[in-house]
Short mmCIF file of C-alpha atoms and ligand atoms in Angstrom, two decimals:
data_model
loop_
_atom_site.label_atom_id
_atom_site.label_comp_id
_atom_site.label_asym_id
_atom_site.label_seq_id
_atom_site.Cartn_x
_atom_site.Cartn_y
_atom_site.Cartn_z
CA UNK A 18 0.00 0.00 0.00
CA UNK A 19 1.18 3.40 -0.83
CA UNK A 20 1.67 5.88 2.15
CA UNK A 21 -0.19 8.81 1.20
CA UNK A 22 1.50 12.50 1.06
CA UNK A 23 -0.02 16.01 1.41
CA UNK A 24 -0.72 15.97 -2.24
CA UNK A 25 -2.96 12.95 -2.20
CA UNK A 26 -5.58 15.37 -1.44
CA UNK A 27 -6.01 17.63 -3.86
CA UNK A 28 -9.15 19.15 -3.03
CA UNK A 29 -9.36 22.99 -2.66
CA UNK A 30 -11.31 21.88 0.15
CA UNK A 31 -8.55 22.13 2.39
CA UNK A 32 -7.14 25.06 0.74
CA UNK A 33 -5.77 28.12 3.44
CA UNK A 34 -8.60 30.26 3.30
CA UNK A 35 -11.30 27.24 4.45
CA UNK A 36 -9.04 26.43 7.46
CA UNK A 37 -9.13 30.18 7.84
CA UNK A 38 -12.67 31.37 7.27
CA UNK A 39 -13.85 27.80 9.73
CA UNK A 40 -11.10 28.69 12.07
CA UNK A 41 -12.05 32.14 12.45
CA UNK A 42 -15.79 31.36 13.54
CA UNK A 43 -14.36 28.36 15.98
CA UNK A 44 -11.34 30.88 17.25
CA UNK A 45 -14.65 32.88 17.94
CA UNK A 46 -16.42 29.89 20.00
CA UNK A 47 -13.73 29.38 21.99
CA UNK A 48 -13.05 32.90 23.23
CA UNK A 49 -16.77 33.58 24.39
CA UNK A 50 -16.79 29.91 26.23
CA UNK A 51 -13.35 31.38 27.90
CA UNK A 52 -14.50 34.55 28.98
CA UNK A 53 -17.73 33.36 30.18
CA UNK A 54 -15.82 30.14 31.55
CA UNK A 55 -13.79 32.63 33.28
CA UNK A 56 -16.26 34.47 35.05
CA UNK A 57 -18.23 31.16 35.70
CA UNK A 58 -15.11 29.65 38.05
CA UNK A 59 -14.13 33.45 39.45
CA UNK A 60 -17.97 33.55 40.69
CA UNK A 61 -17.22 29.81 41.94
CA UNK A 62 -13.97 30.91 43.51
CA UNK A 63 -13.89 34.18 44.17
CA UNK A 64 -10.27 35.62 45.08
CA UNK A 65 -10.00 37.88 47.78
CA UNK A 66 -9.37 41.30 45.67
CA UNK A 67 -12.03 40.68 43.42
CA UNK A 68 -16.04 42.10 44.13
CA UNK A 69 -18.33 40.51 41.87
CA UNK A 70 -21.66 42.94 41.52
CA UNK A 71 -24.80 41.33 42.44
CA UNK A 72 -26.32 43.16 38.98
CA UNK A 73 -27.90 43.10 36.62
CA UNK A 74 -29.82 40.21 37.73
CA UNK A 75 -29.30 37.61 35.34
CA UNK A 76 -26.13 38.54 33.86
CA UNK A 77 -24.71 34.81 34.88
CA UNK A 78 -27.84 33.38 33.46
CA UNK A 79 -26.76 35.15 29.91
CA UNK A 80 -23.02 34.52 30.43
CA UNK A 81 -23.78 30.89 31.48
CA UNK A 82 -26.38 29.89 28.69
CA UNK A 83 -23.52 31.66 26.25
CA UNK A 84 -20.99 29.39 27.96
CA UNK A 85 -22.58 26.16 27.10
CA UNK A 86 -24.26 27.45 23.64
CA UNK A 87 -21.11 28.37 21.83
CA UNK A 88 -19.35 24.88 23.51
CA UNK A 89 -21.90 23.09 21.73
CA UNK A 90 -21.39 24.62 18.78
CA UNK A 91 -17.57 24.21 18.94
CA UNK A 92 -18.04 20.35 18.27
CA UNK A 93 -19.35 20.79 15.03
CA UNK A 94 -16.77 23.44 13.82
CA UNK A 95 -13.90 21.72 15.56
CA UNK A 96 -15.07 18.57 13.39
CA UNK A 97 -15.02 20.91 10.50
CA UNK A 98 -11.66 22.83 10.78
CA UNK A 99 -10.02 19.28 11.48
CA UNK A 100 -11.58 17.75 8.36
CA UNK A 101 -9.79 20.84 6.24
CA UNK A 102 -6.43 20.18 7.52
CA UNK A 103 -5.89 16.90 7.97
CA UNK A 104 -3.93 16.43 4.78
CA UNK A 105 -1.27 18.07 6.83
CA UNK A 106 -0.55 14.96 8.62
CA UNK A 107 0.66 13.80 5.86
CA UNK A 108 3.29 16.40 5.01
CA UNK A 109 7.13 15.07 5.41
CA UNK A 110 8.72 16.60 8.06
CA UNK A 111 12.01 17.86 6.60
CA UNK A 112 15.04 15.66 6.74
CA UNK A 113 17.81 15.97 7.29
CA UNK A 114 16.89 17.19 10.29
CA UNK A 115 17.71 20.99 10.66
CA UNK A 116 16.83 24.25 12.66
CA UNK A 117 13.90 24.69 10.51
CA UNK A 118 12.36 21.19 11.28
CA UNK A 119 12.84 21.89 14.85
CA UNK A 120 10.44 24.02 14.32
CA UNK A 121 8.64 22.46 12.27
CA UNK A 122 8.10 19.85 14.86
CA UNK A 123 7.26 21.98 17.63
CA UNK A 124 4.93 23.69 16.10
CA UNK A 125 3.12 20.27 15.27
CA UNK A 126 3.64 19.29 18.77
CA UNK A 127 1.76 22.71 20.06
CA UNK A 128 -1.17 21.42 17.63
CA UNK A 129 -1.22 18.11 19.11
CA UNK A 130 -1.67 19.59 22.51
CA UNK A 131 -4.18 21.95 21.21
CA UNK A 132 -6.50 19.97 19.44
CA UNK A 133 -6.04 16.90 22.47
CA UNK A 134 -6.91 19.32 24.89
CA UNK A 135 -9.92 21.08 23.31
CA UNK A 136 -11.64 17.79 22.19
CA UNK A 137 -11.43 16.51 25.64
CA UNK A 138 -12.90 19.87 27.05
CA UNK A 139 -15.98 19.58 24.70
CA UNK A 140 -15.95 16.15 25.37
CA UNK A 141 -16.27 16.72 29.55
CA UNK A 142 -17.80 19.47 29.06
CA UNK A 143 -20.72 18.26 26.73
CA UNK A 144 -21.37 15.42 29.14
CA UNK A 145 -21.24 17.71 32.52
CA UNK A 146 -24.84 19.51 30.55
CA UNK A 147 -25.68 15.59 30.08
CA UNK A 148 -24.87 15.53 34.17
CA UNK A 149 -23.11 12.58 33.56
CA UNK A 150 -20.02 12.30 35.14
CA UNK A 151 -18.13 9.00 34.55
CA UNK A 152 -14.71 10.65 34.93
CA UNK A 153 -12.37 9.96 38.06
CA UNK A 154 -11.46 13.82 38.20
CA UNK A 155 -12.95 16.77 39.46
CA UNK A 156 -14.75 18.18 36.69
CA UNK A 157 -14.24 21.84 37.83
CA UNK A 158 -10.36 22.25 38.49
CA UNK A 159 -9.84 19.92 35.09
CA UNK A 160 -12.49 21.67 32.77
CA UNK A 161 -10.44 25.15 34.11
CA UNK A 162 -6.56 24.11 33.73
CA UNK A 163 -7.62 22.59 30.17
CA UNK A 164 -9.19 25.92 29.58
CA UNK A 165 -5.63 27.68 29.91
CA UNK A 166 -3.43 25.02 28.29
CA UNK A 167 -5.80 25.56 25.10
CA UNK A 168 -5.00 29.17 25.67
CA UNK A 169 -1.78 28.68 25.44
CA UNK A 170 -1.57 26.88 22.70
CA UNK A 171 -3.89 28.35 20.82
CA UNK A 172 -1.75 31.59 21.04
CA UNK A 173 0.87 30.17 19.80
CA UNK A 174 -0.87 28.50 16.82
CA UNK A 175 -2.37 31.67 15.81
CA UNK A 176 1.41 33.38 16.04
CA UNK A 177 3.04 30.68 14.00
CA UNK A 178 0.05 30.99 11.33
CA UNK A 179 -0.44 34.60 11.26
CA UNK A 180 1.00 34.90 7.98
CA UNK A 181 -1.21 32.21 6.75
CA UNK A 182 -4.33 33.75 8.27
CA UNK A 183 -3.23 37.16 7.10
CA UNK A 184 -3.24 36.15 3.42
CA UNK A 185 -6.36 34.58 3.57
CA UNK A 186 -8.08 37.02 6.03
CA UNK A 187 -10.23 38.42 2.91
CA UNK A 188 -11.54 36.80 -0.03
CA UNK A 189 -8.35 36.76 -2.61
CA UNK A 190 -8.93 38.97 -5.63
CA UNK A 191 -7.79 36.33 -7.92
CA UNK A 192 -10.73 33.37 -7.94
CA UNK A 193 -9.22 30.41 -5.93
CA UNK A 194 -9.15 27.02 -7.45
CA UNK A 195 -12.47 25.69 -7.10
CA UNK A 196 -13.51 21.57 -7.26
CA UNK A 197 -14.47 19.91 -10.42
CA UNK A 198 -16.46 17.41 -8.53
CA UNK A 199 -18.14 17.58 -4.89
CA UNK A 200 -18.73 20.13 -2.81
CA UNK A 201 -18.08 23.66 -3.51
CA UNK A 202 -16.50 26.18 -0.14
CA UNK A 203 -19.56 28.00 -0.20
CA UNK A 204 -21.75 24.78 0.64
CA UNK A 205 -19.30 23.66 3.02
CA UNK A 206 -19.52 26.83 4.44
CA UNK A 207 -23.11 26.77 4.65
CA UNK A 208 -23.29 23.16 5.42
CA UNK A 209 -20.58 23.38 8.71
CA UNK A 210 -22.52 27.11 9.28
CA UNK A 211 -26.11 25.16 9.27
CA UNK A 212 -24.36 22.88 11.53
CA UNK A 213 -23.38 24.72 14.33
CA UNK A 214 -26.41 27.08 14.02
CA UNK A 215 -28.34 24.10 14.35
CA UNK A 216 -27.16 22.50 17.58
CA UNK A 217 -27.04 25.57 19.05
CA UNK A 218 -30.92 26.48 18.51
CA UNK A 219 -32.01 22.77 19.06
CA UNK A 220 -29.88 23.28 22.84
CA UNK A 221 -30.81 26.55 23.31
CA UNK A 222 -34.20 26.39 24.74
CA UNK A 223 -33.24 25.36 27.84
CA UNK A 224 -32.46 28.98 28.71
CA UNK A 225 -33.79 30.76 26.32
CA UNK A 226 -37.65 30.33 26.59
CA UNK A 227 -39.05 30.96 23.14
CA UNK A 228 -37.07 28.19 21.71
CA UNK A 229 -38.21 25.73 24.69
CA UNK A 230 -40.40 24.11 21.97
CA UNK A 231 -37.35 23.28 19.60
CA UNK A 232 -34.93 22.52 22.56
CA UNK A 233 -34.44 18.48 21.51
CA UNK A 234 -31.20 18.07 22.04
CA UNK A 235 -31.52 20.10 25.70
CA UNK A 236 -30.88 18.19 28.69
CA UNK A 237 -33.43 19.92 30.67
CA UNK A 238 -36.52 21.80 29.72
CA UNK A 239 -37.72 24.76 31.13
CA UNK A 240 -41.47 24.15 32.95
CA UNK A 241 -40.76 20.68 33.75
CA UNK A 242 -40.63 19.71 37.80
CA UNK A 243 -42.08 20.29 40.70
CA UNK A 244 -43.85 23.91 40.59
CA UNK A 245 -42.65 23.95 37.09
CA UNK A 246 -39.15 24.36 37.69
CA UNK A 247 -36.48 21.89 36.85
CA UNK A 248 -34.80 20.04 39.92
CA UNK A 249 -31.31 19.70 39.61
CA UNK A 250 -30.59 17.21 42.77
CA UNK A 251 -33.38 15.77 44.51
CA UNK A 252 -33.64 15.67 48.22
CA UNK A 253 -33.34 11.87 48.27
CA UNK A 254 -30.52 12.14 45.95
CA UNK A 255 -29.02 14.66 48.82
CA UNK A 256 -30.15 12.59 51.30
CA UNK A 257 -32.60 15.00 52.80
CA UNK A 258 -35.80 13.77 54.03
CA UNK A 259 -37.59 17.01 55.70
CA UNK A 260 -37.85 18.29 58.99
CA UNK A 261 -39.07 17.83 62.33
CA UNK A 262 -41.83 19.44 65.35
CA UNK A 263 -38.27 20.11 66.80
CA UNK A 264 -36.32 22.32 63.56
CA UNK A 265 -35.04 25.24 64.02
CA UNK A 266 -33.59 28.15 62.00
CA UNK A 267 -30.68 29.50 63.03
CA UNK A 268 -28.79 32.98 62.72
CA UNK A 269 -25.21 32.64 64.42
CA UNK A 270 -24.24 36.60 64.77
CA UNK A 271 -23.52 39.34 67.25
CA UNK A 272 -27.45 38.78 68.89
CA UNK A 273 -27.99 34.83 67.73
CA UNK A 274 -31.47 34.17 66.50
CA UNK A 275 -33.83 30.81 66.35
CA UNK A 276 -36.73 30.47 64.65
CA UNK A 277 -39.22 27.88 64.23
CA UNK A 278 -40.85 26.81 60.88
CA UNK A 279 -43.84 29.42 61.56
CA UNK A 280 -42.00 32.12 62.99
CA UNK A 281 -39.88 32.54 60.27
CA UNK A 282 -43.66 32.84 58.12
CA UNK A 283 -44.07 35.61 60.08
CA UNK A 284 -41.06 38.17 59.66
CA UNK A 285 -41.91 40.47 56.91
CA UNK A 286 -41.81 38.59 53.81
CA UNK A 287 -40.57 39.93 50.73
CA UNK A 288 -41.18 39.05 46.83
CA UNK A 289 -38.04 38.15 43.83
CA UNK A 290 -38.55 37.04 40.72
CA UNK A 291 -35.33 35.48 39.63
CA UNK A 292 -33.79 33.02 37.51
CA UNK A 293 -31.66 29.78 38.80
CA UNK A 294 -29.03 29.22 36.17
CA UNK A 295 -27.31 26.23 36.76
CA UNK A 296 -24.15 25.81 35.66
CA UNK A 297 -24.84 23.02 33.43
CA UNK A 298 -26.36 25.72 30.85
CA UNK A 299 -30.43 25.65 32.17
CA UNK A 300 -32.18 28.09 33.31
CA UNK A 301 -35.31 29.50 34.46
CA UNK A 302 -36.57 32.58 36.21
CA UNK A 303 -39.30 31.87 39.18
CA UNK A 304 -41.10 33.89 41.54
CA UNK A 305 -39.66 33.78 44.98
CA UNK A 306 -41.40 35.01 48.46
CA UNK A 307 -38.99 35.10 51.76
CA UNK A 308 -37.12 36.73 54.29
CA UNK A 309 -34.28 39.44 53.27
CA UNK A 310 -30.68 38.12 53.90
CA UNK A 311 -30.00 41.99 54.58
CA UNK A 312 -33.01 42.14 56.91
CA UNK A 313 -31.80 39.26 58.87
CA UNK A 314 -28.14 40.65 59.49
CA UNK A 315 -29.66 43.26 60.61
CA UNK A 316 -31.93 41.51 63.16
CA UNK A 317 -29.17 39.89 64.26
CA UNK A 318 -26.91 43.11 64.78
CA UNK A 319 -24.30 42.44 62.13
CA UNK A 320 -22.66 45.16 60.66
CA UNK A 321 -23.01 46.07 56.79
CA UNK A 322 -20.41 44.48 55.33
CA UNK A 323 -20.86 40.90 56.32
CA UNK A 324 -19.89 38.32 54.96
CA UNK A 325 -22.53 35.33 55.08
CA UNK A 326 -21.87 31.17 55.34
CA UNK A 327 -25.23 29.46 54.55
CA UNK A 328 -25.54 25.81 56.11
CA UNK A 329 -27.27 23.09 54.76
CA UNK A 330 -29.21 20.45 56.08
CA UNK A 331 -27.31 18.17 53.28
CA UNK A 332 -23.98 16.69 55.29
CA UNK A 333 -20.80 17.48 53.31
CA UNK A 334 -19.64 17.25 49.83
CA UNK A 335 -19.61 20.56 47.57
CA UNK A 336 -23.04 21.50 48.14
CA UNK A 337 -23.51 21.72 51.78
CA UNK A 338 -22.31 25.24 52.43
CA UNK A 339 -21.83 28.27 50.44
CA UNK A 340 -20.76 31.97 51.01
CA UNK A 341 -22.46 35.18 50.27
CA UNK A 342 -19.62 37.87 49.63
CA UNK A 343 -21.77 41.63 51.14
CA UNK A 344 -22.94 42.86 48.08
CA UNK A 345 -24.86 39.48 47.34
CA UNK A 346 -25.99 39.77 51.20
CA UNK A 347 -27.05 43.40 51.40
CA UNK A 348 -28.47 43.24 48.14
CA UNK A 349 -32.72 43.49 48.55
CA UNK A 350 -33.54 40.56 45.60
CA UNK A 351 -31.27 38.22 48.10
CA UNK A 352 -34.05 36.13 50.15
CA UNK A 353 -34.05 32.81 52.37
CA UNK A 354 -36.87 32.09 50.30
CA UNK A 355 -39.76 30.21 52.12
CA UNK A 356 -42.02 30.16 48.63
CA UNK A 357 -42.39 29.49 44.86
CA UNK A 358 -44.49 30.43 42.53
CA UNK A 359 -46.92 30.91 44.78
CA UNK A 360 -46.90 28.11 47.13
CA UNK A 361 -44.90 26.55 49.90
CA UNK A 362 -41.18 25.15 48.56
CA UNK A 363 -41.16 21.67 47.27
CA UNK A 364 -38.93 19.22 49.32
CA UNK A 365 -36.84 19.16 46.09
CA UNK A 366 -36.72 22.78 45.51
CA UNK A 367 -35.14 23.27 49.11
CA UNK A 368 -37.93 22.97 52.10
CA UNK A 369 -37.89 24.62 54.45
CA UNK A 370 -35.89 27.30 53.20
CA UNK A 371 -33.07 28.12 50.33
CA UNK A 372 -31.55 30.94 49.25
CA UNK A 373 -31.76 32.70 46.45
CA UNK A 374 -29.58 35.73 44.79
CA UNK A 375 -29.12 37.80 41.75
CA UNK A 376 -26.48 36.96 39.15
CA UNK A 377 -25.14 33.79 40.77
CA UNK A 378 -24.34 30.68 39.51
CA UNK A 379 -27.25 28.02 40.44
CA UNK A 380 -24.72 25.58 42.59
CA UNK A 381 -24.47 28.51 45.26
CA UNK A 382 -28.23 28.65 45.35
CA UNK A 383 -28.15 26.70 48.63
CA UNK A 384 -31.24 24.34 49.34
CA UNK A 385 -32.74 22.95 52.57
CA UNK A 386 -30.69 25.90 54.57
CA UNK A 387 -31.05 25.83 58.54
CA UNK A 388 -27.93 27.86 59.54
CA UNK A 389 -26.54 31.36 58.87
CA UNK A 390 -23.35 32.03 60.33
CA UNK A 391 -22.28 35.57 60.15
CA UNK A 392 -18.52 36.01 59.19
CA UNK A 393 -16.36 39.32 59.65
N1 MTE B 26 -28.00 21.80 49.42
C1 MTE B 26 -28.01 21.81 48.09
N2 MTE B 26 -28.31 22.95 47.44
C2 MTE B 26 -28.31 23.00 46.09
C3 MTE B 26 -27.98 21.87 45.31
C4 MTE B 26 -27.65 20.67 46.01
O1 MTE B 26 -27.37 19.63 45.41
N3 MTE B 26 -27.68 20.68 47.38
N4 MTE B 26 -27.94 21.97 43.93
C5 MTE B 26 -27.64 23.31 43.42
C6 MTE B 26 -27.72 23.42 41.98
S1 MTE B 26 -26.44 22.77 41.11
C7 MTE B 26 -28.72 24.11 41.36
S2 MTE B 26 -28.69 24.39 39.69
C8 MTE B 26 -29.87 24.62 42.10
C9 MTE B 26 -31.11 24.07 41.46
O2 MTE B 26 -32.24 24.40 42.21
P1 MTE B 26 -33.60 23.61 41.99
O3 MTE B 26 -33.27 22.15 42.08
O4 MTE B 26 -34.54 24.09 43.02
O5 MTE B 26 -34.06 23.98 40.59
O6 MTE B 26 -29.82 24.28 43.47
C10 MTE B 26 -28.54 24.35 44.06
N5 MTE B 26 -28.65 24.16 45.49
MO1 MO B 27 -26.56 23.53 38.99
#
């Protein structure tokens, strides 16, 4: 059998300015999922120097749902872009070897890391919306440090192909050899285009409501659960199981406070309407009737400028506690919520009591809550 070369495949198919024009629109993908990756994990882990504003509302829900939207529709044009240059693994490597192949070589092995390291982030990533997670890892930290290797080397893939990408920035003047049989660019254009487009709108719906109908490839689908909002973990699944004549809610601060199930129905109650956007790329916005955080600090005789740890009934793992930095805690949408949509929280939607905020990411929407503790 006859080892094929570069020139085995002639079609203008893979010609510069399709690996250009397809790389342009995924070199596009991939920046919005980083940025918005970015400000997923900073909201996740939030360093010290850094205040995250508790507005506009649902600015993660829109950063989020463009998170996941534009990593789905990096499968199809990563499929694409490595369809139009795979002839190059077929090019010789110069030999002898010289300072040029050195080169040569590392610039392949950038690539390799590079294209390993964004399939396996769709790949993880794709599945996490799926919330199926048969990996060994932590899907978090990994899904992040992958994030910055293909950074990395997709920097220096874009330096060592500028001039390439230059020269074919714009349509040539001169017409560019165009195939005698198959496809033409312009269909595959349209075709990989058509693609993308089309398992983006067919995932979109479940955070974008008016294409709910069309979601089919969505995970989860906006209206459907208890009180018409999705669940994301189930009290059984958290092993929570509901309270007792003998619960209390607690407020650990400067004056401690203790309330009982009906007591807390009784402090002034006040109304949000506000989306949970899970991190997983769903969301919905809900009506919400509870107690303000802000009120509560201040019942309690802490200072502006608290910070907040909210305890959940759930023992351990990731979920049990979270933090509210003081502009989430002082800001009036924040409540311990009590209600939802109208009626009394669902065991599965956090009963007795969860929290809910503006512009956070749905995993620090604590449910089943029965502790504040006042920090600072
Ligand atoms: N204690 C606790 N709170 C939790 C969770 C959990 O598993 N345990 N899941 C979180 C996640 S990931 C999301 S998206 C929201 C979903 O809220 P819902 O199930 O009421 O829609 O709750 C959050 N609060
Ligand atoms: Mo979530």
């Amino acid at each position: 059998m006859k080892i094929p070369t570069e020139r085995s495949f002639p079609s203008p198919l893979h010609h510069p300015r399709v690996a250009t024009v397809i790389g342009r629109w995924l070199g596009f993908a991939v920046a919005a999922c980083f940025l918005t990756g970015l400000f997923s994990h900073l909201q996740q882990t939030t360093p010290g120097w850094l205040v995250i504003p508790s507005r506009p509302s649902s600015l993660y829900r829109v950063t989020q749902g463009v998170h996941v939207l534009t990593g789905t529709a990096a499968v199809p044009l990563l499929l694409a872009k490595l369809w139009t240059v795979y002839p190059k693994l077929f090019a010789k490597l110069p030999w002898p070897p010289s300072r040029r192949s050195l080169g040569t070589a590392l610039e392949r092995l950038s690539i390799l890391v590079l294209v390993s390291a964004l399939a396996l982030e769709l790949f993880i990533g794709l599945l996490n919306t799926l919330q199926w997670y048969p990996w060994p890892f932590p899907f978090r930290q990994t899904h992040y440090a992958l994030a910055w290797i293909i950074v990395g080397a997709l920097l220096v893939h874009v330096a060592v192909k500028l001039p390439l990408i230059t020269a074919h920035w714009r349509r040539t003047p001169e017409p560019l050899p165009e195939a005698t049989t198959g496809m033409t660019r312009r269909t595959l254009f349209r075709t990989v285009a058509g693609a993308a487009a089309l398992v983006g709108i067919t995932s979109a719906g479940q955070s974008a409501p008016a294409l709910g109908p069309v979601a089919v490839l969505a995970p989860r689908k906006p209206g459907i659960g208890p009180q018409g909002l999705p669940v994301n973990r189930t009290a059984e699944a958290a092993g929570v199981t509901g309270i007792g004549a003998d619960w209390r809610f607690t407020v650990d601060g400067p004056r401690p406070l203790s309330y009982t199930i009906g007591e807390l129905g009784r402090l002034p109650q006040s109304r949000s309407d506000l989306p949970i956007a899970c991190v997983e790329g769903w969301s919905q916005r809900a009506r919400w009737e509870g107690i303000r955080i802000r009120d509560l600090l201040r019942l309690c005789g802490a200072p502006e400028g608290s910070r907040v740890r909210v305890v959940s009934m759930e023992k351990g793992g990731f979920y049990g506690t979270s933090e509210l930095p003081p502009e989430f805690a002082e800001d009036p949408l924040t409540l311990l919520a009590l209600r939802l949509n109208g009626s009394e929280l669902a065991l599965d939607h956090g009963y007795p009591a969860r929290i809910i905020a503006p512009n956070r990411p749905g995993v620090l929407q604590t449910k089943w809550v029965h502790r504040l503790e006042v920090l600072s």
